[in-house]
Coordinates of C-alpha atoms in Angstrom, one line a residue:
X55 CA -27.1 -65.7 -24.6
X56 CA -24.9 -62.7 -24.1
X57 CA -23.8 -61.9 -20.6
X58 CA -23.3 -58.2 -21.5
X59 CA -25.6 -56.0 -19.5
X60 CA -27.7 -53.5 -21.5
X61 CA -26.9 -49.8 -21.3
X62 CA -28.7 -47.8 -18.6
X63 CA -29.5 -44.1 -18.2
X64 CA -26.7 -43.8 -15.7
X65 CA -24.3 -44.4 -18.6
X66 CA -24.2 -40.6 -19.1
X67 CA -23.6 -38.5 -16.0
X68 CA -22.0 -35.3 -14.8
X69 CA -18.3 -35.3 -13.9
X70 CA -16.9 -32.0 -12.6
X71 CA -19.7 -30.2 -14.3
X72 CA -19.3 -32.0 -17.7
X73 CA -21.5 -34.6 -19.2
X74 CA -19.5 -37.8 -19.8
X75 CA -19.9 -41.5 -20.5
X76 CA -17.4 -44.3 -19.9
X77 CA -15.5 -46.9 -21.9
X78 CA -17.4 -49.4 -19.8
X79 CA -20.8 -48.1 -21.0
X80 CA -19.6 -48.1 -24.6
X81 CA -18.3 -51.7 -24.3
X82 CA -21.7 -52.8 -22.8
X83 CA -23.8 -50.9 -25.4
X84 CA -21.8 -52.1 -28.4
X85 CA -21.4 -55.6 -27.0
X86 CA -17.6 -55.4 -27.1
X87 CA -15.0 -56.5 -24.6
X88 CA -14.0 -53.6 -22.4
X89 CA -10.3 -54.3 -23.1
X90 CA -10.9 -53.8 -26.8
X91 CA -12.6 -50.5 -26.2
X92 CA -9.8 -49.2 -24.0
X93 CA -7.3 -50.2 -26.8
X94 CA -9.4 -48.3 -29.3
X95 CA -9.3 -45.2 -27.0
X96 CA -5.5 -45.5 -26.7
X97 CA -5.1 -46.0 -30.4
X98 CA -7.1 -42.9 -31.3
X99 CA -6.4 -40.8 -28.2
X100 CA -4.7 -38.0 -30.2
X101 CA -7.9 -37.7 -32.3
X102 CA -10.1 -37.7 -29.3
X103 CA -8.1 -35.1 -27.5
X104 CA -9.0 -32.5 -30.2
X105 CA -12.3 -32.3 -28.3
X106 CA -10.7 -32.1 -24.8
X107 CA -8.4 -34.1 -22.6
X108 CA -9.2 -37.8 -22.3
X109 CA -9.4 -38.8 -18.6
X110 CA -8.7 -42.2 -17.2
X111 CA -9.7 -43.6 -13.8
X112 CA -9.0 -46.9 -12.0
X113 CA -12.3 -48.5 -11.0
X114 CA -12.8 -51.7 -8.9
X115 CA -14.9 -54.6 -10.2
X116 CA -15.9 -58.0 -8.8
X117 CA -14.7 -61.3 -10.2
X118 CA -14.9 -64.9 -9.1
X119 CA -11.5 -64.5 -7.5
X120 CA -12.4 -61.3 -5.7
X121 CA -12.2 -57.5 -6.3
X122 CA -9.9 -56.3 -9.0
X123 CA -9.1 -52.9 -10.6
X124 CA -9.3 -51.9 -14.2
X125 CA -8.7 -48.7 -16.2
X126 CA -11.8 -46.8 -17.4
X127 CA -11.8 -43.9 -19.8
X128 CA -14.1 -40.9 -19.4
X129 CA -15.3 -39.4 -22.6
X130 CA -17.4 -36.4 -23.4
X131 CA -20.2 -36.4 -26.1
X132 CA -17.9 -35.5 -29.0
X133 CA -15.2 -38.0 -28.0
X134 CA -17.6 -40.9 -27.5
X135 CA -19.4 -40.2 -30.8
X136 CA -16.0 -40.1 -32.6
X137 CA -14.9 -43.3 -31.0
X138 CA -18.0 -45.1 -32.3
X139 CA -17.1 -44.1 -35.8
X140 CA -13.9 -46.2 -35.5
X141 CA -16.1 -49.3 -34.8
X142 CA -17.7 -51.5 -37.4
X143 CA -21.0 -49.9 -38.2
X144 CA -23.3 -52.8 -37.2
X145 CA -26.9 -52.6 -36.2
X146 CA -25.9 -52.8 -32.5
X147 CA -23.4 -50.0 -32.8
X148 CA -25.9 -47.8 -34.7
X149 CA -28.6 -48.4 -32.2
X150 CA -26.3 -47.6 -29.3
X151 CA -25.0 -44.5 -31.0
X152 CA -28.6 -43.1 -31.2
X153 CA -29.3 -44.1 -27.6
X154 CA -26.1 -42.4 -26.4
X155 CA -26.8 -39.2 -28.3
X156 CA -30.3 -39.1 -26.9
X157 CA -29.0 -39.5 -23.3
X158 CA -26.5 -36.7 -23.7
X159 CA -29.3 -34.5 -25.2
X160 CA -31.7 -35.4 -22.3
X161 CA -29.1 -34.6 -19.7
X162 CA -28.3 -31.2 -21.3
X163 CA -32.1 -30.5 -21.5
X164 CA -32.5 -31.3 -17.8
X165 CA -29.7 -28.9 -16.9
X166 CA -31.4 -26.1 -18.8
X167 CA -34.6 -26.6 -16.8
X168 CA -35.2 -23.8 -14.3
X169 CA -35.0 -24.8 -10.7
X170 CA -38.5 -24.4 -9.2
X171 CA -38.6 -21.7 -6.5
X172 CA -38.6 -22.8 -2.9
X173 CA -41.9 -22.8 -1.0
X174 CA -41.7 -19.9 1.4
X175 CA -43.8 -21.6 4.0
X176 CA -41.7 -24.8 3.8
X177 CA -38.6 -22.7 4.3
X178 CA -40.1 -20.9 7.3
X179 CA -41.0 -24.3 8.9
X180 CA -37.6 -25.8 8.3
X181 CA -35.0 -24.6 10.8
X182 CA -32.1 -25.9 8.7
X183 CA -33.2 -24.1 5.6
X184 CA -33.9 -20.9 7.6
X185 CA -30.4 -21.1 9.1
X186 CA -28.8 -21.5 5.6
X187 CA -30.9 -18.7 4.2
X188 CA -29.9 -16.3 7.0
X189 CA -26.2 -17.2 6.8
X190 CA -26.2 -16.7 3.0
X191 CA -28.0 -13.3 3.5
X192 CA -25.5 -12.3 6.2
X193 CA -22.5 -13.1 4.0
X194 CA -23.9 -11.0 1.2
X195 CA -24.5 -8.1 3.5
X196 CA -21.0 -8.2 4.9
X197 CA -19.5 -8.5 1.4
X198 CA -21.5 -5.4 0.3
X199 CA -20.5 -3.4 3.4
X200 CA -16.8 -4.3 2.8
X201 CA -17.1 -3.2 -0.9
X202 CA -18.7 0.0 0.1
X203 CA -15.9 0.8 2.7
X204 CA -13.3 0.2 0.0
X205 CA -15.1 2.4 -2.6
X206 CA -16.2 5.3 -0.4
X207 CA -12.8 7.0 0.0
X208 CA -12.2 6.9 -3.8
X209 CA -15.7 8.1 -4.6
X210 CA -15.3 11.0 -2.1
X211 CA -11.9 11.9 -3.6
X212 CA -13.2 12.0 -7.1
X213 CA -16.2 14.1 -6.1
X214 CA -13.7 16.8 -5.2
X215 CA -12.6 17.2 -8.7
X216 CA -15.6 15.9 -10.7
X217 CA -17.1 19.3 -11.3
X218 CA -13.9 21.1 -12.3
X219 CA -12.2 21.2 -15.7
X220 CA -8.6 20.5 -14.7
X221 CA -5.5 21.0 -16.7
X222 CA -1.9 20.9 -15.4
X223 CA -1.3 23.1 -12.4
X224 CA 1.4 24.0 -9.9
X225 CA 1.5 22.2 -6.6
X226 CA 0.0 25.1 -4.7
X227 CA -3.0 25.2 -6.9
X228 CA -3.3 21.4 -6.8
X229 CA -3.4 21.6 -3.0
X230 CA -6.5 23.9 -3.2
X231 CA -8.2 21.4 -5.5
X232 CA -7.3 18.5 -3.2
X233 CA -8.4 20.5 -0.2
X234 CA -5.0 20.1 1.6
X235 CA -2.5 22.6 2.8
X236 CA 0.2 23.4 0.2
X237 CA 3.1 22.6 2.7
X238 CA 1.5 19.3 3.5
X239 CA 1.2 18.4 -0.2
X240 CA 4.8 19.4 -0.8
X241 CA 6.0 17.2 2.1
X242 CA 3.8 14.3 0.9
X243 CA 5.0 14.5 -2.7
X244 CA 8.6 14.6 -1.5
X245 CA 8.2 11.7 1.0
X246 CA 6.5 9.5 -1.6
X247 CA 9.0 10.2 -4.3
X248 CA 6.9 12.3 -6.6
X249 CA 9.2 15.4 -6.5
X250 CA 12.8 16.2 -5.5
X251 CA 15.4 18.9 -5.5
X252 CA 18.9 18.7 -7.0
X253 CA 21.7 19.2 -4.6
X254 CA 22.0 23.0 -4.2
X255 CA 19.0 23.6 -6.3
X256 CA 15.9 25.5 -5.3
X257 CA 13.4 24.3 -7.9
X258 CA 11.3 21.2 -7.4
X259 CA 11.5 18.5 -10.2
X260 CA 9.4 15.5 -10.8
X261 CA 10.7 11.9 -10.7
X262 CA 11.0 10.4 -14.2
X263 CA 8.7 7.5 -13.4
X264 CA 5.9 10.0 -12.4
X265 CA 6.5 12.0 -15.6
X266 CA 6.3 8.8 -17.7
X267 CA 3.2 7.8 -15.9
X268 CA 1.6 11.1 -16.9
X269 CA 1.2 12.3 -13.3
X270 CA 3.7 15.1 -13.6
X271 CA 5.2 17.4 -16.3
X272 CA 7.8 20.1 -16.5
X273 CA 7.3 23.6 -17.8
X274 CA 10.0 26.2 -18.5
X275 CA 9.1 29.6 -16.9
X276 CA 11.0 32.9 -16.6
X277 CA 11.2 35.1 -13.6
X278 CA 12.9 38.5 -13.1
X279 CA 15.4 38.2 -10.2
X280 CA 17.3 41.3 -9.2
X281 CA 16.4 43.0 -12.4
X282 CA 17.7 40.0 -14.4
X283 CA 15.4 37.6 -16.3
X284 CA 16.1 34.0 -15.4
X285 CA 14.8 30.7 -16.7
X286 CA 13.5 28.1 -14.3
X287 CA 12.0 24.6 -14.8
X288 CA 8.7 24.2 -12.9
X289 CA 7.0 20.9 -12.0
X290 CA 3.3 20.7 -12.7
X291 CA 0.7 18.1 -11.7
X292 CA -1.4 16.9 -14.6
X293 CA -5.2 16.2 -14.5
X294 CA -4.3 12.5 -14.3
X295 CA -1.9 13.2 -11.4
X296 CA -4.6 15.1 -9.6
X297 CA -7.0 12.2 -9.9
X298 CA -4.4 9.8 -8.7
X299 CA -3.5 12.0 -5.7
X300 CA -7.2 12.4 -4.8
X301 CA -7.5 8.6 -4.4
X302 CA -4.2 8.2 -2.6
X303 CA -4.8 11.0 -0.1
X304 CA -8.2 9.6 0.7
X305 CA -6.7 6.3 1.8
X306 CA -5.7 5.8 5.4
X307 CA -2.1 5.2 4.5
X308 CA -1.4 6.9 1.2
X309 CA 1.8 5.9 -0.6

């Protein structure tokens, strides 16, 4: 009489959220020595890994001489089914293969079953469940309040310009749209490296990185100074730049 124990439903179980079986279960189900199954796993490991990494664990087992350790392979459904094709297709192997596929299928089916709703009266009468429910609710409320605090300044800033059709404009006009004083906006743009003046120059220019980002652009304009027409380069804030500034200026520490 064989001393191999028959396969049990526990031969397929969840490990880190994935349904797996073991080389031990396969050895028992196919009536092979476990050492032979491990050798087969090692031999065809590259094939098995096409369906995911093969994991190995050290598991204790009892012998007449005391507790010893052995290497056990963890295999998913595809890996275990493929491994069985490398065994001699005996009646025992075919029977086990069907049983193994069925156990994987039943475990997947059980996972798809909806969790029955908790009995409200049972929850109310259980202090531990009530405490967990209230803690979970409080955490969600705090998370929503924090998200609202983060979004509110940006939403308010965008509301300022949402109803306007905005093209590129000078800094003074942009200040009106952003509802700030022109001098304050000039200072902010200079302090935060949006605009600068060349040494000895009077015209404001945009930093190249802001121009490349689409926040600023330059326009050539002419002015009559002392009866003489002169050409100047003027920095303009684009619609994209206005939207960016609206968000930055709404933050406690704009930068």
